[in-house]
Short mmCIF file of N, CA and C in Angstrom, two decimals:
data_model
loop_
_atom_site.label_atom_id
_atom_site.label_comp_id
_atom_site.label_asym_id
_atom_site.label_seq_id
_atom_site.Cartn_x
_atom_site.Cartn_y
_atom_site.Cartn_z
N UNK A 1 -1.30 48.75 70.65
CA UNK A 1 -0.64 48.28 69.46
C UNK A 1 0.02 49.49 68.79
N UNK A 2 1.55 49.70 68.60
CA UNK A 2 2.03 50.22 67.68
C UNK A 2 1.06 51.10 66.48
N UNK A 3 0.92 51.89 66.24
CA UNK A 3 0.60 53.17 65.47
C UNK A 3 0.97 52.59 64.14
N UNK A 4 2.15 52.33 63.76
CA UNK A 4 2.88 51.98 62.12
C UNK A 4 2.80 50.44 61.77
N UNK A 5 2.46 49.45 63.41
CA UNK A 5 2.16 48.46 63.02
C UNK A 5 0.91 48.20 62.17
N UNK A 6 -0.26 48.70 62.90
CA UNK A 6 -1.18 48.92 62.70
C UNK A 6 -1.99 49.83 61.53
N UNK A 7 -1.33 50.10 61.05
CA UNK A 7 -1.56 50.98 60.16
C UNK A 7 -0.82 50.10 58.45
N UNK A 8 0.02 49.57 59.02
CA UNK A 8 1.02 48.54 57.70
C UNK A 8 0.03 47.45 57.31
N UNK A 9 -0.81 47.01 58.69
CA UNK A 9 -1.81 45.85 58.60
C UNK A 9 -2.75 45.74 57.54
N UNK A 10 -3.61 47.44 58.21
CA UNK A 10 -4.63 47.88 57.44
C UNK A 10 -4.64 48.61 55.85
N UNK A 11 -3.46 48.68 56.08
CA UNK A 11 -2.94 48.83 54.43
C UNK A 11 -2.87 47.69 53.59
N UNK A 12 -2.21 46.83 54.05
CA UNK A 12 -2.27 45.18 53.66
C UNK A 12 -3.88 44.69 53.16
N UNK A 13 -4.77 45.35 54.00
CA UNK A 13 -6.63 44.93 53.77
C UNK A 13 -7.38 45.69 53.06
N UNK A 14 -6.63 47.26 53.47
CA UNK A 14 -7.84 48.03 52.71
C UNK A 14 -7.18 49.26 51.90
N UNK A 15 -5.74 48.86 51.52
CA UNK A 15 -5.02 49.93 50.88
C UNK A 15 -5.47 49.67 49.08
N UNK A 16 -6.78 48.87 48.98
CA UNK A 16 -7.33 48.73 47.11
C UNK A 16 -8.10 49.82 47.57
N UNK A 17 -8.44 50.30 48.23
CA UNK A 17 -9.58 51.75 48.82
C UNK A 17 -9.01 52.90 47.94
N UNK A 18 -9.46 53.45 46.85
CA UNK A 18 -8.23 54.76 46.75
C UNK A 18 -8.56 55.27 48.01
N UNK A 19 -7.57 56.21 48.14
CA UNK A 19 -7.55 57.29 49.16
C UNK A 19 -7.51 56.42 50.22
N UNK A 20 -8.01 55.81 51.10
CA UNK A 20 -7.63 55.20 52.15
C UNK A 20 -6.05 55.70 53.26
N UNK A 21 -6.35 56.18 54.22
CA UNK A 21 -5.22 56.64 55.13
C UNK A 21 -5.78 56.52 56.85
N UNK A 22 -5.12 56.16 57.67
CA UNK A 22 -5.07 56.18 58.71
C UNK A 22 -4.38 56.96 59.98
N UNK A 23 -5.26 57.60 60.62
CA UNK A 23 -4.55 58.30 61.52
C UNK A 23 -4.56 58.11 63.04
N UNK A 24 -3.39 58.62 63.43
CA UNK A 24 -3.43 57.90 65.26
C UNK A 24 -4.12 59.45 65.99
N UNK A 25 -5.22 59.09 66.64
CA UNK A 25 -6.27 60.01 67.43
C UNK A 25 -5.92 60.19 69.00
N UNK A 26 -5.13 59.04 69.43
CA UNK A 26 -4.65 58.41 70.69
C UNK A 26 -5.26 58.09 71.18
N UNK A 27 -4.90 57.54 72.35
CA UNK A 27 -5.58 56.71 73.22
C UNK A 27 -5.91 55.32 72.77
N UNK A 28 -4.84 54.66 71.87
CA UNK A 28 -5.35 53.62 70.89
C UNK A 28 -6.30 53.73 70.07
N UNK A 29 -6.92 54.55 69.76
CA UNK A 29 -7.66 55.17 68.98
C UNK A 29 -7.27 55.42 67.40
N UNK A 30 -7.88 55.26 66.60
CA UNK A 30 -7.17 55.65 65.27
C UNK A 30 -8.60 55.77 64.00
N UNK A 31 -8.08 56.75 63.40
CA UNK A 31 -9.06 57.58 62.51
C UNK A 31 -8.98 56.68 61.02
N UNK A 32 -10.42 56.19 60.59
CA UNK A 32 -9.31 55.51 58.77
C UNK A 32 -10.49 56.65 57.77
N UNK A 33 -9.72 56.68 57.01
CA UNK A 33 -10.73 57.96 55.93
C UNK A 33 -10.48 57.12 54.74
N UNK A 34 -11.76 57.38 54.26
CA UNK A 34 -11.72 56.63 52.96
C UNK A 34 -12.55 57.75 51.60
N UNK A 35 -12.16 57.66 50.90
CA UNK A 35 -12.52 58.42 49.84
C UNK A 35 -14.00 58.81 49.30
N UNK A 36 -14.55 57.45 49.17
CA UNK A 36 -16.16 56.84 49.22
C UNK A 36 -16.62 56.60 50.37
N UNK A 37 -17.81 56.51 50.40
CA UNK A 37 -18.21 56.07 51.13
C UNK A 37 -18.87 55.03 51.09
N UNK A 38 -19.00 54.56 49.85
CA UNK A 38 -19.09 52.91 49.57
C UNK A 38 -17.76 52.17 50.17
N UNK A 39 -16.63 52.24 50.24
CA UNK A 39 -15.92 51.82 50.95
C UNK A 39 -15.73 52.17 52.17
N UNK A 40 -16.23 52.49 52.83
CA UNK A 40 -16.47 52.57 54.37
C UNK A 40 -17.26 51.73 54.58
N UNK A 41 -18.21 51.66 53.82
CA UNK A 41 -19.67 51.00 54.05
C UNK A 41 -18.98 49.48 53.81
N UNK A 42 -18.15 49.21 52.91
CA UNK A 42 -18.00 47.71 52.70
C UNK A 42 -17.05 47.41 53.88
N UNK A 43 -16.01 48.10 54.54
CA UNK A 43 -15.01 47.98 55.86
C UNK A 43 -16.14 47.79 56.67
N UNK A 44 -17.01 48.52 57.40
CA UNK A 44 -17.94 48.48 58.56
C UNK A 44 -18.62 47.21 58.41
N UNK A 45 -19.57 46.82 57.07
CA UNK A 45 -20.74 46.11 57.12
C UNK A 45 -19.77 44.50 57.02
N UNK A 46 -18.26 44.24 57.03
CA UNK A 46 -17.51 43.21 57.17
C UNK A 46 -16.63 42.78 58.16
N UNK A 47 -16.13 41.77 58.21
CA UNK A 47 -15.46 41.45 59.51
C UNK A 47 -15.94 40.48 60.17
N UNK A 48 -15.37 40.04 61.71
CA UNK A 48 -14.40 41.51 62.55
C UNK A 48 -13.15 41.38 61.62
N UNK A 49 -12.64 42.36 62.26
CA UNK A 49 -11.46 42.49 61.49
C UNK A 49 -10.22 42.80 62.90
N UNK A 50 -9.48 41.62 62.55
CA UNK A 50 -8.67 41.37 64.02
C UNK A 50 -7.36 41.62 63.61
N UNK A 51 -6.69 42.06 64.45
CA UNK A 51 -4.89 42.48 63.91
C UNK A 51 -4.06 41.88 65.47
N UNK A 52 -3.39 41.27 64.61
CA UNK A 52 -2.45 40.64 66.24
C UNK A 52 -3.08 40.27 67.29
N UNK A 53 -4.51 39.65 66.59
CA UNK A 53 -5.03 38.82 68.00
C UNK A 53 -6.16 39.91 68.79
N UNK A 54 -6.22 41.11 68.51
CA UNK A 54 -7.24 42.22 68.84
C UNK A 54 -8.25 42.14 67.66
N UNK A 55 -9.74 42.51 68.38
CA UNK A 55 -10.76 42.74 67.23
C UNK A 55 -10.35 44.37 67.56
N UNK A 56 -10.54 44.77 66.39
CA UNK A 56 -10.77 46.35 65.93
C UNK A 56 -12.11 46.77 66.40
N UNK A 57 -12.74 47.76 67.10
CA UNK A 57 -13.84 48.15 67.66
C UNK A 57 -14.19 49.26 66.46
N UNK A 58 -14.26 48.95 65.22
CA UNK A 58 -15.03 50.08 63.98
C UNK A 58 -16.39 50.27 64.41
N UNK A 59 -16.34 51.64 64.11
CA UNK A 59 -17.72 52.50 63.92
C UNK A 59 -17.76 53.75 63.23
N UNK A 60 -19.16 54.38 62.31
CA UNK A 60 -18.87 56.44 61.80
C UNK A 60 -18.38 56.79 62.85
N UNK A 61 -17.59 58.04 62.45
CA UNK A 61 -16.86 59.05 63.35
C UNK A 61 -18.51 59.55 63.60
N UNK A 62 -18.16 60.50 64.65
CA UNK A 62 -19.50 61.46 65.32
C UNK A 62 -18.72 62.40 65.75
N UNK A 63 -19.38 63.64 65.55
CA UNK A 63 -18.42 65.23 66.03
C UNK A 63 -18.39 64.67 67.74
N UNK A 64 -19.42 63.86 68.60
CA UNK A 64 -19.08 63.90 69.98
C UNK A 64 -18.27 62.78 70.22
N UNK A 65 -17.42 61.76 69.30
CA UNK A 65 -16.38 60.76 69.59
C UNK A 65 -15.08 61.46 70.58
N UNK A 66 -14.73 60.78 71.59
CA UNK A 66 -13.98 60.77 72.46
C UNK A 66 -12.64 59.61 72.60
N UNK A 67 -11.70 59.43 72.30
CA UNK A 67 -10.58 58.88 72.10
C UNK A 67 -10.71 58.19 73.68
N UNK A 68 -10.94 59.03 74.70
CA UNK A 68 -10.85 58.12 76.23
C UNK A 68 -11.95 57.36 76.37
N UNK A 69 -12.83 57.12 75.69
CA UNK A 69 -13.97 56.31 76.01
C UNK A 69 -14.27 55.14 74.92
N UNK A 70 -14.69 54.03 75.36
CA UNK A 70 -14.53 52.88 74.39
C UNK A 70 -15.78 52.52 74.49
N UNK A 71 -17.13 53.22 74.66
CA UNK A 71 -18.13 53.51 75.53
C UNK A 71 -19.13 53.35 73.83
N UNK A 72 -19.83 52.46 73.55
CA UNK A 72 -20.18 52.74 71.94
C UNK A 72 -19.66 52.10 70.86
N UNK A 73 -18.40 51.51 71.25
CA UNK A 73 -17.77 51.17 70.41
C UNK A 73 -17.70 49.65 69.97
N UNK A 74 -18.28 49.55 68.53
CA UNK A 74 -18.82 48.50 68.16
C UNK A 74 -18.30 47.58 66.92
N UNK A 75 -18.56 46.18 66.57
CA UNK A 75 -17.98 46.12 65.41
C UNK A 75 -18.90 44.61 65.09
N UNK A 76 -19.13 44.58 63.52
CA UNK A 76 -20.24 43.70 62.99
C UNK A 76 -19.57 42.15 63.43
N UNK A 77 -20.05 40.95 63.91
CA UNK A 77 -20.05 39.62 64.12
C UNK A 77 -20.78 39.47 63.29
N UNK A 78 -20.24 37.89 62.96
CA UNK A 78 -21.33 36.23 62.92
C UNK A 78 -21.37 35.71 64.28
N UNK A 79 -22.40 35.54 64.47
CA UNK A 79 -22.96 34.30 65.63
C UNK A 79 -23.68 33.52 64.86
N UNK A 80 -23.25 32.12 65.77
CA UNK A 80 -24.15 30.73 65.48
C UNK A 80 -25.29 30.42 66.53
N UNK A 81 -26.03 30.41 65.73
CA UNK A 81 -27.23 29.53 66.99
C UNK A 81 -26.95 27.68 66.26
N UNK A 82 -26.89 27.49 67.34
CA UNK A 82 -26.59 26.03 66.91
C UNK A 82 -27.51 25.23 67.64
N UNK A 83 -27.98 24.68 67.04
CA UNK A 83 -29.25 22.93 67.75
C UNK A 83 -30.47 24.19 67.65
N UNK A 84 -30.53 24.99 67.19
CA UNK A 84 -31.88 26.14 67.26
C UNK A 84 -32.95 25.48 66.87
N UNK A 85 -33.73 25.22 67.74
CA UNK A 85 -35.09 24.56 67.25
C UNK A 85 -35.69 25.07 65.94
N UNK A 86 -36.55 24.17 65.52
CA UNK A 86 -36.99 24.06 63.65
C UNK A 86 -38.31 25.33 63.91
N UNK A 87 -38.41 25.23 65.05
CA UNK A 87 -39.58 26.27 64.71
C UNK A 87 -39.48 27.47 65.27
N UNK A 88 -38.00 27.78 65.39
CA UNK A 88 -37.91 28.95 65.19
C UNK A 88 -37.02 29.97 64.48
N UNK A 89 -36.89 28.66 63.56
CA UNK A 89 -35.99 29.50 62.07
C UNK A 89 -36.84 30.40 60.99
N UNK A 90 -37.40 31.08 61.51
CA UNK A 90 -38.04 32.14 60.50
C UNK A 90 -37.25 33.58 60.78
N UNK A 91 -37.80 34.63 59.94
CA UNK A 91 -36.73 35.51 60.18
C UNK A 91 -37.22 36.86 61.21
N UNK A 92 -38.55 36.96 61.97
CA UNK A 92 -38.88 37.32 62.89
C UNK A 92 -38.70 36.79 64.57
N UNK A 93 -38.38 35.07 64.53
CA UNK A 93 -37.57 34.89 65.88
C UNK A 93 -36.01 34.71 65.69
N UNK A 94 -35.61 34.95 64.28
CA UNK A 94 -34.06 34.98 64.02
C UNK A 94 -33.61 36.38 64.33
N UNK A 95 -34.57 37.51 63.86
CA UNK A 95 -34.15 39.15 65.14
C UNK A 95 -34.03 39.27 66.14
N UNK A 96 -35.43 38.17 66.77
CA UNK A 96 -35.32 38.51 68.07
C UNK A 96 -34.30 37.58 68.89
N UNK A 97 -33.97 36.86 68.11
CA UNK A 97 -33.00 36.13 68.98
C UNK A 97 -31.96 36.77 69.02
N UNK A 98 -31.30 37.08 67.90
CA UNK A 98 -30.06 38.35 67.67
C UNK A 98 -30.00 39.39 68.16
N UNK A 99 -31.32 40.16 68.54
CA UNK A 99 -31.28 41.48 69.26
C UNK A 99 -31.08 41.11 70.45
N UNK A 100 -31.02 39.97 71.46
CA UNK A 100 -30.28 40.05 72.90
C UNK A 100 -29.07 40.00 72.57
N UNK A 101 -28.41 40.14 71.66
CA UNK A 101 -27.07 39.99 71.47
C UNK A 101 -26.26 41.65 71.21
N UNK A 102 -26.97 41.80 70.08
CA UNK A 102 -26.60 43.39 69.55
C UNK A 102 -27.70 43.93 68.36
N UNK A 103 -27.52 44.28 67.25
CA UNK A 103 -28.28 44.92 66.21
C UNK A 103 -28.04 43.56 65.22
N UNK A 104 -29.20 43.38 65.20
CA UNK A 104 -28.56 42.54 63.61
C UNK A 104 -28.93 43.11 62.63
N UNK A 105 -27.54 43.01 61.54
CA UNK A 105 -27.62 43.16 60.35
C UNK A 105 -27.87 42.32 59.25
N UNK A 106 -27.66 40.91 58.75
CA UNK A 106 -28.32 40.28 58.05
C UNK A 106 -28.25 38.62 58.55
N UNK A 107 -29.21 37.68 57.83
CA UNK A 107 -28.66 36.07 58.04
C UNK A 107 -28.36 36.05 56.88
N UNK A 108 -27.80 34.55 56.72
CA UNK A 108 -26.76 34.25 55.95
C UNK A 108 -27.96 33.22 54.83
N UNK A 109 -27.49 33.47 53.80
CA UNK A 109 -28.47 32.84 53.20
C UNK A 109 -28.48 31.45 52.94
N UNK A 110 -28.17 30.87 53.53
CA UNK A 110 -28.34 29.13 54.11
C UNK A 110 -29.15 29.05 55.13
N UNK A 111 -28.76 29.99 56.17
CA UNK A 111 -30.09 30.41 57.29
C UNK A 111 -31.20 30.76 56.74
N UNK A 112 -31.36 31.49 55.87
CA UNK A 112 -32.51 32.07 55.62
C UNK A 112 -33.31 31.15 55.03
N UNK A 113 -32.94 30.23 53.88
CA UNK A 113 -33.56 29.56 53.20
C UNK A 113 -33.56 27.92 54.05
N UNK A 114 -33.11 27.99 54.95
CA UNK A 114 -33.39 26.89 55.69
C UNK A 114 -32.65 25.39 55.23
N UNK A 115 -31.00 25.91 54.70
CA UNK A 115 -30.80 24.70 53.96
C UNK A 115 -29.88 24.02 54.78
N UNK A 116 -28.96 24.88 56.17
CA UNK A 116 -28.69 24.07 56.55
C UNK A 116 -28.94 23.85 58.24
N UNK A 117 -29.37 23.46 59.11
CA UNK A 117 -30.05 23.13 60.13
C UNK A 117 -28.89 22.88 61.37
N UNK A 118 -27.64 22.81 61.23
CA UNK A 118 -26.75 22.61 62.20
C UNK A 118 -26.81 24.32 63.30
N UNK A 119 -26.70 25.06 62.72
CA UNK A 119 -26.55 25.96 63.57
C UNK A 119 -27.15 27.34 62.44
N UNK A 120 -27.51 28.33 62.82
CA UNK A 120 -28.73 29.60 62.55
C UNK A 120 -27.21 30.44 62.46
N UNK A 121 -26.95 31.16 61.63
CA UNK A 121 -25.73 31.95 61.23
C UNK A 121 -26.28 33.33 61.15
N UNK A 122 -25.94 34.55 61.79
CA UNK A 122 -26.81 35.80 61.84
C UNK A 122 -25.22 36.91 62.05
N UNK A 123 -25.13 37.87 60.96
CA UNK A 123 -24.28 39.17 61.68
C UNK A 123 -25.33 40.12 62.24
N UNK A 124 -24.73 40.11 63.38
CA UNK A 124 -24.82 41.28 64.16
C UNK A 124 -24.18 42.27 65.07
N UNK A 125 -24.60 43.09 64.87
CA UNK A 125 -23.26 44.80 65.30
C UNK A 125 -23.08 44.66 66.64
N UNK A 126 -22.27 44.04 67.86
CA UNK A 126 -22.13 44.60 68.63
C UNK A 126 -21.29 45.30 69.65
N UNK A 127 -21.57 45.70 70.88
CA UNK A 127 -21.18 46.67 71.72
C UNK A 127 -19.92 46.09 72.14
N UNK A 128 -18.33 46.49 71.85
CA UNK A 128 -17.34 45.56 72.75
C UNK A 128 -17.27 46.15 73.95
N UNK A 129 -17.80 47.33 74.34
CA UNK A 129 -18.05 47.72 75.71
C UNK A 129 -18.71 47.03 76.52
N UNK A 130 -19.38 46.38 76.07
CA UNK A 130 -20.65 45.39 76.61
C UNK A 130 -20.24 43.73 77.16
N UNK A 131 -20.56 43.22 77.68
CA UNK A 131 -19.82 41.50 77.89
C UNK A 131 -20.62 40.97 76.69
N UNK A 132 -20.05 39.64 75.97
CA UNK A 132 -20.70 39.23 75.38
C UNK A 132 -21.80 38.16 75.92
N UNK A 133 -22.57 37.19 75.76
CA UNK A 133 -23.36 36.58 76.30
C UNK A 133 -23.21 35.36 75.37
N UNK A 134 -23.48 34.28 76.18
CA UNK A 134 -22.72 32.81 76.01
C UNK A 134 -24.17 32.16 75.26
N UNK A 135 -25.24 32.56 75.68
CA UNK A 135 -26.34 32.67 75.48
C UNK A 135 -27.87 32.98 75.82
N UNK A 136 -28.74 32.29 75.31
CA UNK A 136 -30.00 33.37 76.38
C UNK A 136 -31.28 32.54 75.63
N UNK A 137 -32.20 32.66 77.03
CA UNK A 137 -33.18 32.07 77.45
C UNK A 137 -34.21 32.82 76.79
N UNK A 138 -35.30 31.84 76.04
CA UNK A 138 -36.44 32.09 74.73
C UNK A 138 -37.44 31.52 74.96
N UNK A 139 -38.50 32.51 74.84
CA UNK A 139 -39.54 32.39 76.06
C UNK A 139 -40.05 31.94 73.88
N UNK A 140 -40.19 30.57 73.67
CA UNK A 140 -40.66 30.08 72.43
C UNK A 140 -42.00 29.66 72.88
N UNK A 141 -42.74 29.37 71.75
CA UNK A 141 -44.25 28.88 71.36
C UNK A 141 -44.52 27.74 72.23
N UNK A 142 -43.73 26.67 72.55
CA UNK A 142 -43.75 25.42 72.99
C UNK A 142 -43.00 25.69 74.67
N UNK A 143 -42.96 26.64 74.99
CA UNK A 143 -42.28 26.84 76.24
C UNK A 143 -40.59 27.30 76.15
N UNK A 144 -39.85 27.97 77.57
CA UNK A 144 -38.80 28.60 77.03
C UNK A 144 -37.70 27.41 77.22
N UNK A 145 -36.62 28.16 76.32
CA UNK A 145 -35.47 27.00 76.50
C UNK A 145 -34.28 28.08 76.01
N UNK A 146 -33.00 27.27 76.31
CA UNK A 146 -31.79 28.11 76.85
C UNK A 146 -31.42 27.38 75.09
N UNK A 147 -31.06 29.10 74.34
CA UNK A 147 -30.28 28.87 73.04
C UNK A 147 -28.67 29.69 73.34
N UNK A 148 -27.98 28.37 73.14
CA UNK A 148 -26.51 29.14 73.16
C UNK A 148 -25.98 29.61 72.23
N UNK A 149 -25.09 30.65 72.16
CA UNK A 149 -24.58 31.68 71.15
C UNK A 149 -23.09 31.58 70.76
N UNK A 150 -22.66 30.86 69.79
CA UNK A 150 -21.26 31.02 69.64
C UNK A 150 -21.08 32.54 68.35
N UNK A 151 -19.13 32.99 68.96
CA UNK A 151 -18.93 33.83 68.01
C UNK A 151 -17.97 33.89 67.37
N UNK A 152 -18.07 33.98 66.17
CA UNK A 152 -17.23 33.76 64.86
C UNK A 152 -15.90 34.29 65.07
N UNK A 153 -14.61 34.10 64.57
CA UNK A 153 -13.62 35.01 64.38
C UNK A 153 -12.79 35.79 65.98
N UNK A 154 -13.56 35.38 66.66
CA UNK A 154 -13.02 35.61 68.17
C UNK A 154 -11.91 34.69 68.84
N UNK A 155 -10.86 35.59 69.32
CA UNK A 155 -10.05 34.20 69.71
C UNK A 155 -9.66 34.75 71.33
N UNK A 156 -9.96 36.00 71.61
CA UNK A 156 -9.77 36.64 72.75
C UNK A 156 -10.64 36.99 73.66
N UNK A 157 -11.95 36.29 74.12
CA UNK A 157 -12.48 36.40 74.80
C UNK A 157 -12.63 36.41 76.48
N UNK A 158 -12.81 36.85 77.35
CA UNK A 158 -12.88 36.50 78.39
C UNK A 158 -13.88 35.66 78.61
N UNK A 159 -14.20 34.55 79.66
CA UNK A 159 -15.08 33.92 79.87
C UNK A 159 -15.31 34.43 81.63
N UNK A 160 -14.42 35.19 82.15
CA UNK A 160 -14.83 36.05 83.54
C UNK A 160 -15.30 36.88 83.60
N UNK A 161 -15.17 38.01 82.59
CA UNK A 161 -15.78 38.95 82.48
C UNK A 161 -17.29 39.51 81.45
N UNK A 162 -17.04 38.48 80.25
CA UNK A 162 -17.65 38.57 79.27
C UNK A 162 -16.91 39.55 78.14
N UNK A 163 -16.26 40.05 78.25
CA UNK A 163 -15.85 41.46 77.68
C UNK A 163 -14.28 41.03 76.09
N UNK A 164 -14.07 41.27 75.39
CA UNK A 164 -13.38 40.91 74.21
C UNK A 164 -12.19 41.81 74.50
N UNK A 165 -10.91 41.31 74.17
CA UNK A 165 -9.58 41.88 74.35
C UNK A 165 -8.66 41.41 75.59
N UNK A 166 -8.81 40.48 76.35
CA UNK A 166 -8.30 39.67 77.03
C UNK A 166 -8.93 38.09 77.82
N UNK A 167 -8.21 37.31 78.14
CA UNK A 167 -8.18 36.08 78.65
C UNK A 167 -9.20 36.28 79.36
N UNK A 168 -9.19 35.19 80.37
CA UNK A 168 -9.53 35.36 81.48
C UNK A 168 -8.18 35.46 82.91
N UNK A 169 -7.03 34.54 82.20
CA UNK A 169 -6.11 34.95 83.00
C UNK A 169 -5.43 36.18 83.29
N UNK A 170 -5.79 37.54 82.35
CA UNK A 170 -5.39 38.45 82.54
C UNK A 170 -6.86 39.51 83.01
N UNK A 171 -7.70 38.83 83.65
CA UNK A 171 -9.05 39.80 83.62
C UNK A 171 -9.22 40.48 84.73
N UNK A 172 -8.96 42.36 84.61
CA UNK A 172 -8.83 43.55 85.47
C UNK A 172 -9.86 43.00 86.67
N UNK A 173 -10.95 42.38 86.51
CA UNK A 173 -12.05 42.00 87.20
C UNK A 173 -11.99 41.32 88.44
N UNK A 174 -11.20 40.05 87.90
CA UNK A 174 -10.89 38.77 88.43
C UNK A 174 -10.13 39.38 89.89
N UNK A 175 -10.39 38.65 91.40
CA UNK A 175 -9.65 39.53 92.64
C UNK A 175 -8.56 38.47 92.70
N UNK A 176 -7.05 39.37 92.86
CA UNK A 176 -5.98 38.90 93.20
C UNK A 176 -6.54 37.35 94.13
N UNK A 177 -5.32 36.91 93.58
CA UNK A 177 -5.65 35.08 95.11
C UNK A 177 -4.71 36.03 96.60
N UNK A 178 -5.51 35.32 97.21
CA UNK A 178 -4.91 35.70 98.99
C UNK A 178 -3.48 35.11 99.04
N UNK A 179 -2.45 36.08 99.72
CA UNK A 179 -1.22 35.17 100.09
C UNK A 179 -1.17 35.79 101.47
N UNK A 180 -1.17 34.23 101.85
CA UNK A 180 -0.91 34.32 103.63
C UNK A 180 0.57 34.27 104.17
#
């Protein structure tokens, strides 16, 4: 994506930041500095935050960040657990259900308080290096059963690869068809 596109976007979202500026690091890569660090903290702990159909892979800078590696690079979701059995909406199998996914950071407080029962709403941080997972098998009190995982705000997923930032019709993975 364009350098000035991208940068016009994020000005559009987070240019109430004083100080707020963005820099191109390459490699599609790009640096945002913010003045506070309460506003970093409110950019990171929100989202995703998608521009032209790409999620943004935000994370802290680290003196060992590498512009060629996308290796780490993470950014906060909602996932739904949806049809999630009643007995296991507490907020010790609501981690562990979220940690096969990525880090979770909080439920939503309709989840928490149990008000609404269609689907278990949880952010959690994860890896876009990583495939995502459609869902996953919960070894529960009453025996295990398969809870599926939808994710919020995603419109670019692969379903061949698992991986966020393309189709499946365009997936590096996928082997050419044979022409005879």
């Amino acid at each position: 994506m364009p350098f000035h596109f991208l940068s016009a976007e994020l000005h559009k979202r987070w240019g109430h930041f004083d100080g707020f500026h963005v820099l191109d690091v390459g490699k599609d890569c790009f640096l945002c500095q913010f003045s506070k660090q309460s506003y970093q903290e409110a950019v990171l702990c929100s989202g995703p935050w998608i521009v032209a159909g790409q999620v943004l892979g935000l994370d802290c800078w680290t003196p060992t960040f590498q512009a060629s590696s996308s290796i780490g690079c993470t950014t906060p979701l909602w996932i739904r657990l949806p049809g999630l059995l009643l007995y296991s909406w507490d907020i010790n199998n609501l981690a562990r259900i979220a940690s096969s996914v990525g880090t979770p950071l909080w439920v939503d407080p309709c989840t928490a308080k149990i008000n609404k029962l269609a689907f278990a709403h949880i952010c959690v941080r994860i890896d876009l290096s990583k495939p995502l997972k459609l869902g996953v098998w919960i070894d529960g009190c009453y025996g295990n059963f398969y809870q599926k995982i939808e994710y919020e705000g995603l419109s670019v997923i692969c379903f061949n690869c698992g991986l966020v930032g393309h189709k499946d019709s365009a997936c590096p993975t996928r082997p050419s068809p044979c022409v005879s």
